[in-house]
C-alpha cells in the first residue's frame, strides 16, 4: 500500500507524506477555513477546474464536503454514484482512470477494495484522493487531527483512545501515528483487531506510542479524546447482529467517559448508531465535538486538494 514519500501525486494514505507535509496541510486547512468562514468568496484557486467524485458506497459528509469545498474555492465537482459508472463492473478501473483524467483535474473516490483505489491512482494522470476504502479513510483522520488541534491545542502528545472495531478508521489513525507523534490506543474485542501489518508499520516508525488492547475501561484512562465508529462498516451490515453480541462492553457510555476523565472529548466520524456503539447522552454531551469534527472534513479536504493540485 505504499508510494514513495514526497513523490505521491495522490492522497491515498497519510503515511505517504512526511510530518512537515502533513502539518503544513493541516495549517493550510486552518487558514482556508478562516477565510471561508469570514465570508470571503474571492479566493478561487480551483477556478476553471473540475473534479470527478466516484462513489461505490453511500455518503453524506464525504460527498457534500468535497462538492461544497471544491465549489467554494471556484471549481466544479461531479457526483458519480454507485449506479453511474460502475467502475470494475461496467468498465475496467484502468479505463475509467484514463478517461476521467482526460476531462477532470482531480478524482476523488470512495470504493470497497483498497486495490481498486491503488489501480485508479496508478492509471490516472491526475491526482486521486481516497474518500474511504475498506482499508482506510485518510481524509477523515486529517479532519480529526485538525479538530484535535483546534480543541486540545495540539496533536503531538495527545492521547487518542479509539473504542470499537479495528477498521478503516483505525488504520488511518495508525498511519497518522507513523508520521506525527501522539499516543494512540485501540480498544477492540478479541478477533476485531486492526490489520497486523499496519500496526507493525506504525510501531516500526518509532514516532508514536501505539497500544492495541481488549480492555476499553483501562484504555480510556487519561484520554484527551475517546473516539468511536460503527461496529458494522459499509459492506458488513449483514453482520450487524452478530457484531452487536461480540462488541458487548465496547459501547461508549457516560460511565466510560467518566473513567476517561474530565478533559476527554468525544469524537465519532459519523454516521453513528446511537444506542449501539455510543449512547445518545454521550453524543449530545457538551464535550462531544462530533459536529465541528464533521465540518472540518470540508476544511481538511480543501487543503488536501490544494496540496494535490500544487496550489
Ligand atoms: N464520515 C464519513 O465519511 O461520512 P459519510 O459516510 O457520510 O461520507
Ligand atoms: N468504518 C465506517 C466509516 C464510515 C465513515 C465504514 O467504513 O462504514
PDB file of C-alpha atoms and ligand atoms in Angstrom:
ATOM      1  CA  UNK A   1       0.000   0.000   0.000  1.00  0.00           C
ATOM      2  CA  UNK A   2       2.909   2.362  -0.412  1.00  0.00           C
ATOM      3  CA  UNK A   3       4.129   5.179  -2.567  1.00  0.00           C
ATOM      4  CA  UNK A   4       7.495   6.829  -2.092  1.00  0.00           C
ATOM      5  CA  UNK A   5       7.277   9.642   0.482  1.00  0.00           C
ATOM      6  CA  UNK A   6       7.282  13.070  -1.070  1.00  0.00           C
ATOM      7  CA  UNK A   7       6.593  11.746  -4.556  1.00  0.00           C
ATOM      8  CA  UNK A   8       2.932  10.962  -4.121  1.00  0.00           C
ATOM      9  CA  UNK A   9       0.721  12.708  -6.662  1.00  0.00           C
ATOM     10  CA  UNK A  10      -2.260  11.225  -4.831  1.00  0.00           C
ATOM     11  CA  UNK A  11      -3.697  11.324  -1.322  1.00  0.00           C
ATOM     12  CA  UNK A  12      -4.239   7.649  -0.563  1.00  0.00           C
ATOM     13  CA  UNK A  13      -2.601   7.131   2.858  1.00  0.00           C
ATOM     14  CA  UNK A  14      -1.404   9.696   5.400  1.00  0.00           C
ATOM     15  CA  UNK A  15       1.871   7.769   5.694  1.00  0.00           C
ATOM     16  CA  UNK A  16       2.724   8.578   2.055  1.00  0.00           C
ATOM     17  CA  UNK A  17       3.745  12.020   3.384  1.00  0.00           C
ATOM     18  CA  UNK A  18       6.294  13.249   5.890  1.00  0.00           C
ATOM     19  CA  UNK A  19       5.466  15.057   9.111  1.00  0.00           C
ATOM     20  CA  UNK A  20       6.249  18.509   7.722  1.00  0.00           C
ATOM     21  CA  UNK A  21       3.850  17.999   4.799  1.00  0.00           C
ATOM     22  CA  UNK A  22       1.029  16.692   6.984  1.00  0.00           C
ATOM     23  CA  UNK A  23       1.413  19.608   9.414  1.00  0.00           C
ATOM     24  CA  UNK A  24       1.611  22.046   6.514  1.00  0.00           C
ATOM     25  CA  UNK A  25      -1.662  20.686   5.070  1.00  0.00           C
ATOM     26  CA  UNK A  26      -3.330  20.976   8.500  1.00  0.00           C
ATOM     27  CA  UNK A  27      -2.077  24.531   8.885  1.00  0.00           C
ATOM     28  CA  UNK A  28      -3.359  25.398   5.422  1.00  0.00           C
ATOM     29  CA  UNK A  29      -6.719  23.874   6.366  1.00  0.00           C
ATOM     30  CA  UNK A  30      -6.928  26.271   9.317  1.00  0.00           C
ATOM     31  CA  UNK A  31      -6.102  29.262   7.142  1.00  0.00           C
ATOM     32  CA  UNK A  32      -8.542  28.445   4.346  1.00  0.00           C
ATOM     33  CA  UNK A  33     -11.200  27.611   6.941  1.00  0.00           C
ATOM     34  CA  UNK A  34     -10.854  31.098   8.447  1.00  0.00           C
ATOM     35  CA  UNK A  35     -11.135  32.634   5.014  1.00  0.00           C
ATOM     36  CA  UNK A  36     -14.272  30.666   4.100  1.00  0.00           C
ATOM     37  CA  UNK A  37     -15.878  31.295   7.483  1.00  0.00           C
ATOM     38  CA  UNK A  38     -15.205  35.027   7.191  1.00  0.00           C
ATOM     39  CA  UNK A  39     -17.473  35.049   4.137  1.00  0.00           C
ATOM     40  CA  UNK A  40     -14.577  35.733   1.778  1.00  0.00           C
ATOM     41  CA  UNK A  41     -15.533  34.463  -1.686  1.00  0.00           C
ATOM     42  CA  UNK A  42     -12.772  35.832  -3.883  1.00  0.00           C
ATOM     43  CA  UNK A  43     -10.178  33.134  -3.153  1.00  0.00           C
ATOM     44  CA  UNK A  44     -10.870  30.819  -6.100  1.00  0.00           C
ATOM     45  CA  UNK A  45      -7.792  28.618  -6.597  1.00  0.00           C
ATOM     46  CA  UNK A  46      -9.890  25.868  -8.226  1.00  0.00           C
ATOM     47  CA  UNK A  47     -11.384  28.287 -10.781  1.00  0.00           C
ATOM     48  CA  UNK A  48     -11.804  26.510 -14.124  1.00  0.00           C
ATOM     49  CA  UNK A  49     -11.054  23.121 -12.579  1.00  0.00           C
ATOM     50  CA  UNK A  50     -13.283  20.068 -12.357  1.00  0.00           C
ATOM     51  CA  UNK A  51     -13.323  17.110 -10.008  1.00  0.00           C
ATOM     52  CA  UNK A  52     -14.880  13.684 -10.631  1.00  0.00           C
ATOM     53  CA  UNK A  53     -16.212  12.058  -7.465  1.00  0.00           C
ATOM     54  CA  UNK A  54     -16.752   8.303  -7.722  1.00  0.00           C
ATOM     55  CA  UNK A  55     -18.930   6.724  -5.032  1.00  0.00           C
ATOM     56  CA  UNK A  56     -19.341   2.950  -4.843  1.00  0.00           C
ATOM     57  CA  UNK A  57     -20.817   3.346  -1.335  1.00  0.00           C
ATOM     58  CA  UNK A  58     -23.297   5.763   0.287  1.00  0.00           C
ATOM     59  CA  UNK A  59     -22.137   9.040   1.833  1.00  0.00           C
ATOM     60  CA  UNK A  60     -23.330  12.284   3.321  1.00  0.00           C
ATOM     61  CA  UNK A  61     -20.233  14.013   4.734  1.00  0.00           C
ATOM     62  CA  UNK A  62     -17.750  12.969   2.067  1.00  0.00           C
ATOM     63  CA  UNK A  63     -19.991  13.828  -0.829  1.00  0.00           C
ATOM     64  CA  UNK A  64     -21.287  17.140   0.500  1.00  0.00           C
ATOM     65  CA  UNK A  65     -17.975  18.344   1.957  1.00  0.00           C
ATOM     66  CA  UNK A  66     -15.940  17.598  -1.185  1.00  0.00           C
ATOM     67  CA  UNK A  67     -18.534  19.030  -3.542  1.00  0.00           C
ATOM     68  CA  UNK A  68     -19.158  22.135  -1.447  1.00  0.00           C
ATOM     69  CA  UNK A  69     -15.486  22.759  -0.690  1.00  0.00           C
ATOM     70  CA  UNK A  70     -14.450  22.419  -4.321  1.00  0.00           C
ATOM     71  CA  UNK A  71     -17.225  24.808  -5.383  1.00  0.00           C
ATOM     72  CA  UNK A  72     -16.472  27.395  -2.669  1.00  0.00           C
ATOM     73  CA  UNK A  73     -12.891  27.580  -3.957  1.00  0.00           C
ATOM     74  CA  UNK A  74     -14.035  28.116  -7.523  1.00  0.00           C
ATOM     75  CA  UNK A  75     -14.247  24.639  -9.042  1.00  0.00           C
ATOM     76  CA  UNK A  76     -16.960  22.296 -10.255  1.00  0.00           C
ATOM     77  CA  UNK A  77     -17.424  18.777  -8.857  1.00  0.00           C
ATOM     78  CA  UNK A  78     -19.361  15.924 -10.477  1.00  0.00           C
ATOM     79  CA  UNK A  79     -21.061  13.287  -8.366  1.00  0.00           C
ATOM     80  CA  UNK A  80     -20.906   9.788  -9.867  1.00  0.00           C
ATOM     81  CA  UNK A  81     -22.998   7.442  -7.725  1.00  0.00           C
ATOM     82  CA  UNK A  82     -22.916   3.659  -7.384  1.00  0.00           C
ATOM     83  CA  UNK A  83     -25.176   3.180 -10.429  1.00  0.00           C
ATOM     84  CA  UNK A  84     -23.400   5.617 -12.715  1.00  0.00           C
ATOM     85  CA  UNK A  85     -20.006   4.494 -13.946  1.00  0.00           C
ATOM     86  CA  UNK A  86     -19.937   1.180 -12.041  1.00  0.00           C
ATOM     87  CA  UNK A  87     -16.168   1.044 -12.026  1.00  0.00           C
ATOM     88  CA  UNK A  88     -14.900  -2.519 -12.257  1.00  0.00           C
ATOM     89  CA  UNK A  89     -18.284  -3.789 -13.470  1.00  0.00           C
ATOM     90  CA  UNK A  90     -19.341  -1.770 -16.494  1.00  0.00           C
ATOM     91  CA  UNK A  91     -15.787  -0.752 -17.228  1.00  0.00           C
ATOM     92  CA  UNK A  92     -12.308  -1.618 -16.007  1.00  0.00           C
ATOM     93  CA  UNK A  93     -10.739   0.638 -13.407  1.00  0.00           C
ATOM     94  CA  UNK A  94      -7.729   1.394 -15.589  1.00  0.00           C
ATOM     95  CA  UNK A  95     -10.021   2.583 -18.386  1.00  0.00           C
ATOM     96  CA  UNK A  96     -12.064   4.764 -16.029  1.00  0.00           C
ATOM     97  CA  UNK A  97      -8.813   6.258 -14.697  1.00  0.00           C
ATOM     98  CA  UNK A  98      -7.569   7.344 -18.098  1.00  0.00           C
ATOM     99  CA  UNK A  99     -10.915   8.554 -19.439  1.00  0.00           C
ATOM    100  CA  UNK A 100     -11.629  10.726 -16.369  1.00  0.00           C
ATOM    101  CA  UNK A 101      -8.054  12.070 -16.443  1.00  0.00           C
ATOM    102  CA  UNK A 102      -8.902  13.468 -19.871  1.00  0.00           C
ATOM    103  CA  UNK A 103     -11.810  15.504 -18.515  1.00  0.00           C
ATOM    104  CA  UNK A 104     -11.009  16.261 -14.896  1.00  0.00           C
ATOM    105  CA  UNK A 105      -8.182  17.869 -12.947  1.00  0.00           C
ATOM    106  CA  UNK A 106      -8.634  15.658  -9.899  1.00  0.00           C
ATOM    107  CA  UNK A 107     -10.517  12.482  -8.943  1.00  0.00           C
ATOM    108  CA  UNK A 108     -11.964  11.588  -5.539  1.00  0.00           C
ATOM    109  CA  UNK A 109     -13.156   8.033  -4.971  1.00  0.00           C
ATOM    110  CA  UNK A 110     -14.969   6.071  -2.259  1.00  0.00           C
ATOM    111  CA  UNK A 111     -14.570   2.368  -3.024  1.00  0.00           C
ATOM    112  CA  UNK A 112     -14.767  -1.084  -1.486  1.00  0.00           C
ATOM    113  CA  UNK A 113     -11.453  -2.862  -2.241  1.00  0.00           C
ATOM    114  CA  UNK A 114      -8.346  -0.836  -1.481  1.00  0.00           C
ATOM    115  CA  UNK A 115      -6.620  -2.343  -4.520  1.00  0.00           C
ATOM    116  CA  UNK A 116      -9.167  -0.521  -6.683  1.00  0.00           C
ATOM    117  CA  UNK A 117      -8.028   2.900  -5.487  1.00  0.00           C
ATOM    118  CA  UNK A 118      -4.396   1.877  -5.956  1.00  0.00           C
ATOM    119  CA  UNK A 119      -5.224   0.865  -9.539  1.00  0.00           C
ATOM    120  CA  UNK A 120      -7.206   4.042 -10.125  1.00  0.00           C
ATOM    121  CA  UNK A 121      -4.269   6.152  -8.906  1.00  0.00           C
ATOM    122  CA  UNK A 122      -1.768   4.126 -10.919  1.00  0.00           C
ATOM    123  CA  UNK A 123      -3.570   4.665 -14.216  1.00  0.00           C
ATOM    124  CA  UNK A 124      -4.918   8.190 -13.621  1.00  0.00           C
ATOM    125  CA  UNK A 125      -2.628  11.005 -14.730  1.00  0.00           C
ATOM    126  CA  UNK A 126      -4.352  13.426 -12.326  1.00  0.00           C
ATOM    127  CA  UNK A 127      -4.291  13.280  -8.500  1.00  0.00           C
ATOM    128  CA  UNK A 128      -6.568  10.700  -6.860  1.00  0.00           C
ATOM    129  CA  UNK A 129      -7.943  11.370  -3.367  1.00  0.00           C
ATOM    130  CA  UNK A 130      -9.095   8.474  -1.184  1.00  0.00           C
ATOM    131  CA  UNK A 131     -12.591   9.168   0.142  1.00  0.00           C
ATOM    132  CA  UNK A 132     -12.642   5.844   2.078  1.00  0.00           C
ATOM    133  CA  UNK A 133     -11.945   2.240   1.169  1.00  0.00           C
ATOM    134  CA  UNK A 134     -12.402  -0.933   3.191  1.00  0.00           C
ATOM    135  CA  UNK A 135      -8.786  -0.404   4.307  1.00  0.00           C
ATOM    136  CA  UNK A 136      -8.574   3.285   5.311  1.00  0.00           C
ATOM    137  CA  UNK A 137     -10.124   6.761   5.430  1.00  0.00           C
ATOM    138  CA  UNK A 138      -7.301   9.323   5.368  1.00  0.00           C
ATOM    139  CA  UNK A 139      -9.413  12.474   4.769  1.00  0.00           C
ATOM    140  CA  UNK A 140     -11.449  11.660   7.877  1.00  0.00           C
ATOM    141  CA  UNK A 141      -8.386  11.371  10.084  1.00  0.00           C
ATOM    142  CA  UNK A 142      -6.895  14.597   8.664  1.00  0.00           C
ATOM    143  CA  UNK A 143     -10.160  16.333   9.652  1.00  0.00           C
ATOM    144  CA  UNK A 144      -9.962  14.657  13.066  1.00  0.00           C
ATOM    145  CA  UNK A 145      -6.377  15.860  13.535  1.00  0.00           C
ATOM    146  CA  UNK A 146      -7.481  19.411  12.654  1.00  0.00           C
ATOM    147  CA  UNK A 147     -10.329  19.143  15.177  1.00  0.00           C
ATOM    148  CA  UNK A 148      -7.956  17.937  17.897  1.00  0.00           C
ATOM    149  CA  UNK A 149      -5.536  20.780  17.176  1.00  0.00           C
ATOM    150  CA  UNK A 150      -8.427  23.253  17.500  1.00  0.00           C
ATOM    151  CA  UNK A 151      -9.886  21.790  20.707  1.00  0.00           C
ATOM    152  CA  UNK A 152      -6.969  20.228  22.590  1.00  0.00           C
ATOM    153  CA  UNK A 153      -4.412  22.727  21.294  1.00  0.00           C
ATOM    154  CA  UNK A 154      -2.094  20.284  19.556  1.00  0.00           C
ATOM    155  CA  UNK A 155      -1.969  16.741  18.266  1.00  0.00           C
ATOM    156  CA  UNK A 156       1.549  15.953  19.467  1.00  0.00           C
ATOM    157  CA  UNK A 157       1.432  14.283  22.856  1.00  0.00           C
ATOM    158  CA  UNK A 158      -2.355  13.852  22.780  1.00  0.00           C
ATOM    159  CA  UNK A 159      -3.855  10.553  23.955  1.00  0.00           C
ATOM    160  CA  UNK A 160      -6.472   9.331  21.464  1.00  0.00           C
ATOM    161  CA  UNK A 161      -8.394   6.232  22.527  1.00  0.00           C
ATOM    162  CA  UNK A 162     -10.462   4.550  19.841  1.00  0.00           C
ATOM    163  CA  UNK A 163     -13.061   2.109  21.178  1.00  0.00           C
ATOM    164  CA  UNK A 164     -14.642  -0.402  18.784  1.00  0.00           C
ATOM    165  CA  UNK A 165     -13.833  -2.260  15.581  1.00  0.00           C
ATOM    166  CA  UNK A 166     -10.238  -2.295  14.290  1.00  0.00           C
ATOM    167  CA  UNK A 167     -11.416  -0.979  10.926  1.00  0.00           C
ATOM    168  CA  UNK A 168     -10.521   1.530   8.172  1.00  0.00           C
ATOM    169  CA  UNK A 169     -10.688   4.436  10.648  1.00  0.00           C
ATOM    170  CA  UNK A 170      -8.165   2.711  12.928  1.00  0.00           C
ATOM    171  CA  UNK A 171      -5.822   2.045  10.009  1.00  0.00           C
ATOM    172  CA  UNK A 172      -5.765   5.740   9.190  1.00  0.00           C
ATOM    173  CA  UNK A 173      -5.117   6.630  12.848  1.00  0.00           C
ATOM    174  CA  UNK A 174      -2.208   4.171  12.806  1.00  0.00           C
ATOM    175  CA  UNK A 175      -0.822   5.619   9.577  1.00  0.00           C
ATOM    176  CA  UNK A 176      -1.043   9.125  11.060  1.00  0.00           C
ATOM    177  CA  UNK A 177       0.761   7.827  14.159  1.00  0.00           C
ATOM    178  CA  UNK A 178       3.541   6.609  11.875  1.00  0.00           C
ATOM    179  CA  UNK A 179       4.176  10.239  10.899  1.00  0.00           C
ATOM    180  CA  UNK A 180       3.167  12.594  13.749  1.00  0.00           C
ATOM    181  CA  UNK A 181       3.881  11.753  17.413  1.00  0.00           C
ATOM    182  CA  UNK A 182       0.919  11.149  19.708  1.00  0.00           C
ATOM    183  CA  UNK A 183      -0.427   8.322  21.864  1.00  0.00           C
ATOM    184  CA  UNK A 184      -2.871   6.080  20.050  1.00  0.00           C
ATOM    185  CA  UNK A 185      -4.798   3.318  21.774  1.00  0.00           C
ATOM    186  CA  UNK A 186      -7.229   0.973  20.032  1.00  0.00           C
ATOM    187  CA  UNK A 187      -9.513  -0.970  22.371  1.00  0.00           C
ATOM    188  CA  UNK A 188     -11.356  -3.649  20.403  1.00  0.00           C
ATOM    189  CA  UNK A 189     -12.890  -7.049  21.091  1.00  0.00           C
ATOM    190  CA  UNK A 190     -10.678 -10.092  20.523  1.00  0.00           C
ATOM    191  CA  UNK A 191     -10.745 -11.013  16.842  1.00  0.00           C
ATOM    192  CA  UNK A 192     -11.527  -7.448  15.731  1.00  0.00           C
ATOM    193  CA  UNK A 193      -8.007  -6.039  15.950  1.00  0.00           C
ATOM    194  CA  UNK A 194      -6.664  -3.805  13.164  1.00  0.00           C
ATOM    195  CA  UNK A 195      -4.510  -5.188  10.359  1.00  0.00           C
ATOM    196  CA  UNK A 196      -1.287  -6.541  11.884  1.00  0.00           C
ATOM    197  CA  UNK A 197       0.980  -5.207   9.155  1.00  0.00           C
ATOM    198  CA  UNK A 198      -0.402  -1.712   9.656  1.00  0.00           C
ATOM    199  CA  UNK A 199       0.105  -1.917  13.432  1.00  0.00           C
ATOM    200  CA  UNK A 200       3.658  -3.108  12.790  1.00  0.00           C
ATOM    201  CA  UNK A 201       4.310  -0.288  10.328  1.00  0.00           C
ATOM    202  CA  UNK A 202       3.122   2.298  12.850  1.00  0.00           C
ATOM    203  CA  UNK A 203       5.205   0.748  15.642  1.00  0.00           C
ATOM    204  CA  UNK A 204       8.310   0.439  13.491  1.00  0.00           C
ATOM    205  CA  UNK A 205       8.141   4.097  12.546  1.00  0.00           C
ATOM    206  CA  UNK A 206       9.030   4.681  16.210  1.00  0.00           C
ATOM    207  CA  UNK A 207       7.199   8.015  16.246  1.00  0.00           C
ATOM    208  CA  UNK A 208       4.145   7.425  18.421  1.00  0.00           C
ATOM    209  CA  UNK A 209       3.138   5.294  21.358  1.00  0.00           C
ATOM    210  CA  UNK A 210       0.774   2.616  19.982  1.00  0.00           C
ATOM    211  CA  UNK A 211      -1.323   0.278  22.113  1.00  0.00           C
ATOM    212  CA  UNK A 212      -3.814  -2.369  20.989  1.00  0.00           C
ATOM    213  CA  UNK A 213      -5.888  -3.763  23.832  1.00  0.00           C
ATOM    214  CA  UNK A 214      -9.115  -5.644  24.562  1.00  0.00           C
ATOM    215  CA  UNK A 215      -9.873  -3.619  27.714  1.00  0.00           C
ATOM    216  CA  UNK A 216     -11.760  -0.371  26.990  1.00  0.00           C
ATOM    217  CA  UNK A 217     -12.054   0.621  30.677  1.00  0.00           C
ATOM    218  CA  UNK A 218      -8.311   0.571  31.224  1.00  0.00           C
ATOM    219  CA  UNK A 219      -7.623   2.065  27.794  1.00  0.00           C
ATOM    220  CA  UNK A 220      -9.615   5.270  28.234  1.00  0.00           C
ATOM    221  CA  UNK A 221      -7.916   6.440  31.454  1.00  0.00           C
ATOM    222  CA  UNK A 222      -6.422   9.894  30.960  1.00  0.00           C
ATOM    223  CA  UNK A 223      -7.638  10.157  27.359  1.00  0.00           C
ATOM    224  CA  UNK A 224      -7.776  13.522  25.642  1.00  0.00           C
ATOM    225  CA  UNK A 225     -10.119  12.014  23.063  1.00  0.00           C
ATOM    226  CA  UNK A 226     -12.388   8.971  23.160  1.00  0.00           C
ATOM    227  CA  UNK A 227     -13.281   8.031  19.584  1.00  0.00           C
ATOM    228  CA  UNK A 228     -15.952   5.683  18.329  1.00  0.00           C
ATOM    229  CA  UNK A 229     -17.208   4.343  14.995  1.00  0.00           C
ATOM    230  CA  UNK A 230     -19.908   1.905  13.900  1.00  0.00           C
ATOM    231  CA  UNK A 231     -19.356  -1.762  14.732  1.00  0.00           C
ATOM    232  CA  UNK A 232     -20.502  -2.871  11.272  1.00  0.00           C
ATOM    233  CA  UNK A 233     -18.995  -0.806   8.463  1.00  0.00           C
ATOM    234  CA  UNK A 234     -20.413  -0.334   4.980  1.00  0.00           C
ATOM    235  CA  UNK A 235     -20.235  -3.739   3.311  1.00  0.00           C
ATOM    236  CA  UNK A 236     -20.655  -5.544   6.684  1.00  0.00           C
ATOM    237  CA  UNK A 237     -24.207  -4.566   7.510  1.00  0.00           C
ATOM    238  CA  UNK A 238     -25.426  -8.197   7.337  1.00  0.00           C
ATOM    239  CA  UNK A 239     -23.049  -8.942  10.244  1.00  0.00           C
ATOM    240  CA  UNK A 240     -24.607  -6.224  12.410  1.00  0.00           C
ATOM    241  CA  UNK A 241     -26.489  -8.532  14.806  1.00  0.00           C
ATOM    242  CA  UNK A 242     -23.514 -10.869  15.250  1.00  0.00           C
ATOM    243  CA  UNK A 243     -21.214  -7.912  15.861  1.00  0.00           C
ATOM    244  CA  UNK A 244     -23.537  -6.411  18.480  1.00  0.00           C
ATOM    245  CA  UNK A 245     -23.008  -9.554  20.553  1.00  0.00           C
ATOM    246  CA  UNK A 246     -19.255  -9.587  20.036  1.00  0.00           C
ATOM    247  CA  UNK A 247     -18.902  -5.897  20.911  1.00  0.00           C
ATOM    248  CA  UNK A 248     -20.738  -6.055  24.212  1.00  0.00           C
ATOM    249  CA  UNK A 249     -18.841  -3.882  26.704  1.00  0.00           C
ATOM    250  CA  UNK A 250     -17.456  -1.638  23.964  1.00  0.00           C
ATOM    251  CA  UNK A 251     -20.279   0.918  23.898  1.00  0.00           C
ATOM    252  CA  UNK A 252     -19.076   4.409  24.746  1.00  0.00           C
ATOM    253  CA  UNK A 253     -21.459   5.453  27.508  1.00  0.00           C
ATOM    254  CA  UNK A 254     -21.384   8.005  30.312  1.00  0.00           C
ATOM    255  CA  UNK A 255     -19.603   5.600  32.679  1.00  0.00           C
ATOM    256  CA  UNK A 256     -16.785   5.034  30.174  1.00  0.00           C
ATOM    257  CA  UNK A 257     -16.446   8.782  29.573  1.00  0.00           C
ATOM    258  CA  UNK A 258     -16.238   9.273  33.345  1.00  0.00           C
ATOM    259  CA  UNK A 259     -13.412   6.732  33.525  1.00  0.00           C
ATOM    260  CA  UNK A 260     -11.651   8.680  30.787  1.00  0.00           C
ATOM    261  CA  UNK A 261     -11.732  11.775  32.994  1.00  0.00           C
ATOM    262  CA  UNK A 262     -12.883  15.384  32.796  1.00  0.00           C
ATOM    263  CA  UNK A 263     -10.624  16.550  29.973  1.00  0.00           C
ATOM    264  CA  UNK A 264     -11.774  13.881  27.494  1.00  0.00           C
ATOM    265  CA  UNK A 265     -13.595  14.962  24.342  1.00  0.00           C
ATOM    266  CA  UNK A 266     -15.843  12.556  22.481  1.00  0.00           C
ATOM    267  CA  UNK A 267     -15.344  12.130  18.725  1.00  0.00           C
ATOM    268  CA  UNK A 268     -17.062   9.948  16.108  1.00  0.00           C
ATOM    269  CA  UNK A 269     -16.579  10.043  12.335  1.00  0.00           C
ATOM    270  CA  UNK A 270     -20.363   9.628  11.851  1.00  0.00           C
ATOM    271  CA  UNK A 271     -22.808   8.271  10.827  1.00  0.00           C
ATOM    272  CA  UNK A 272     -23.432   6.968  14.363  1.00  0.00           C
ATOM    273  CA  UNK A 273     -25.831   4.322  15.530  1.00  0.00           C
ATOM    274  CA  UNK A 274     -26.991   5.891  18.760  1.00  0.00           C
ATOM    275  CA  UNK A 275     -27.645   3.277  21.417  1.00  0.00           C
ATOM    276  CA  UNK A 276     -25.229   0.824  19.761  1.00  0.00           C
ATOM    277  CA  UNK A 277     -21.566   1.903  19.734  1.00  0.00           C
ATOM    278  CA  UNK A 278     -22.340   5.150  21.600  1.00  0.00           C
ATOM    279  CA  UNK A 279     -25.202   6.400  23.736  1.00  0.00           C
ATOM    280  CA  UNK A 280     -27.347   9.355  22.780  1.00  0.00           C
ATOM    281  CA  UNK A 281     -26.254  11.035  26.015  1.00  0.00           C
ATOM    282  CA  UNK A 282     -22.537  10.887  25.090  1.00  0.00           C
ATOM    283  CA  UNK A 283     -23.066  12.277  21.577  1.00  0.00           C
ATOM    284  CA  UNK A 284     -25.214  15.116  22.952  1.00  0.00           C
ATOM    285  CA  UNK A 285     -22.910  15.954  25.900  1.00  0.00           C
ATOM    286  CA  UNK A 286     -21.062  19.288  25.956  1.00  0.00           C
ATOM    287  CA  UNK A 287     -17.661  17.605  25.494  1.00  0.00           C
ATOM    288  CA  UNK A 288     -18.829  15.901  22.269  1.00  0.00           C
ATOM    289  CA  UNK A 289     -17.191  17.569  19.268  1.00  0.00           C
ATOM    290  CA  UNK A 290     -18.686  15.386  16.533  1.00  0.00           C
ATOM    291  CA  UNK A 291     -20.245  18.305  14.612  1.00  0.00           C
ATOM    292  CA  UNK A 292     -17.169  20.565  14.489  1.00  0.00           C
ATOM    293  CA  UNK A 293     -15.365  17.357  13.509  1.00  0.00           C
ATOM    294  CA  UNK A 294     -17.802  16.722  10.642  1.00  0.00           C
ATOM    295  CA  UNK A 295     -17.499  20.333   9.478  1.00  0.00           C
ATOM    296  CA  UNK A 296     -13.727  20.012   9.405  1.00  0.00           C
ATOM    297  CA  UNK A 297     -13.978  17.350   6.716  1.00  0.00           C
ATOM    298  CA  UNK A 298     -14.504  20.172   4.234  1.00  0.00           C
ATOM    299  CA  UNK A 299     -11.638  22.299   5.509  1.00  0.00           C
ATOM    300  CA  UNK A 300      -9.126  19.451   5.747  1.00  0.00           C
ATOM    301  CA  UNK A 301     -10.049  18.237   2.264  1.00  0.00           C
ATOM    302  CA  UNK A 302      -9.774  21.695   0.744  1.00  0.00           C
ATOM    303  CA  UNK A 303      -6.183  21.802   1.980  1.00  0.00           C
ATOM    304  CA  UNK A 304      -5.539  18.248   0.751  1.00  0.00           C
ATOM    305  CA  UNK A 305      -6.825  19.180  -2.721  1.00  0.00           C
ATOM    306  CA  UNK A 306      -4.774  22.392  -2.770  1.00  0.00           C
ATOM    307  CA  UNK A 307      -1.696  20.324  -1.937  1.00  0.00           C
ATOM    308  CA  UNK A 308      -2.518  17.643  -4.527  1.00  0.00           C
ATOM    309  CA  UNK A 309      -3.030  20.271  -7.227  1.00  0.00           C
ATOM    310  CA  UNK A 310       0.180  22.070  -6.287  1.00  0.00           C
ATOM    311  CA  UNK A 311      -1.728  25.263  -5.418  1.00  0.00           C
TER     312      UNK A 311
HETATM  313  N1  LIG B   1     -17.579  10.143   7.987  1.00  0.00           N
HETATM  314  C1  LIG B   1     -17.945   9.926   6.710  1.00  0.00           C
HETATM  315  O1  LIG B   1     -17.125   9.610   5.850  1.00  0.00           O
HETATM  316  O2  LIG B   1     -19.272  10.093   6.464  1.00  0.00           O
HETATM  317  P1  LIG B   1     -20.056   9.722   5.121  1.00  0.00           P
HETATM  318  O3  LIG B   1     -20.043   8.222   5.024  1.00  0.00           O
HETATM  319  O4  LIG B   1     -21.432  10.289   5.302  1.00  0.00           O
HETATM  320  O5  LIG B   1     -19.330  10.326   3.972  1.00  0.00           O
HETATM  321  N1  LIG B   2     -15.988   2.424   9.312  1.00  0.00           N
HETATM  322  C1  LIG B   2     -17.078   3.120   8.690  1.00  0.00           C
HETATM  323  C2  LIG B   2     -16.728   4.563   8.483  1.00  0.00           C
HETATM  324  C3  LIG B   2     -17.815   5.404   7.855  1.00  0.00           C
HETATM  325  C4  LIG B   2     -17.414   6.817   7.634  1.00  0.00           C
HETATM  326  C5  LIG B   2     -17.410   2.453   7.363  1.00  0.00           C
HETATM  327  O1  LIG B   2     -16.480   2.079   6.633  1.00  0.00           O
HETATM  328  O2  LIG B   2     -18.582   2.269   7.075  1.00  0.00           O
END
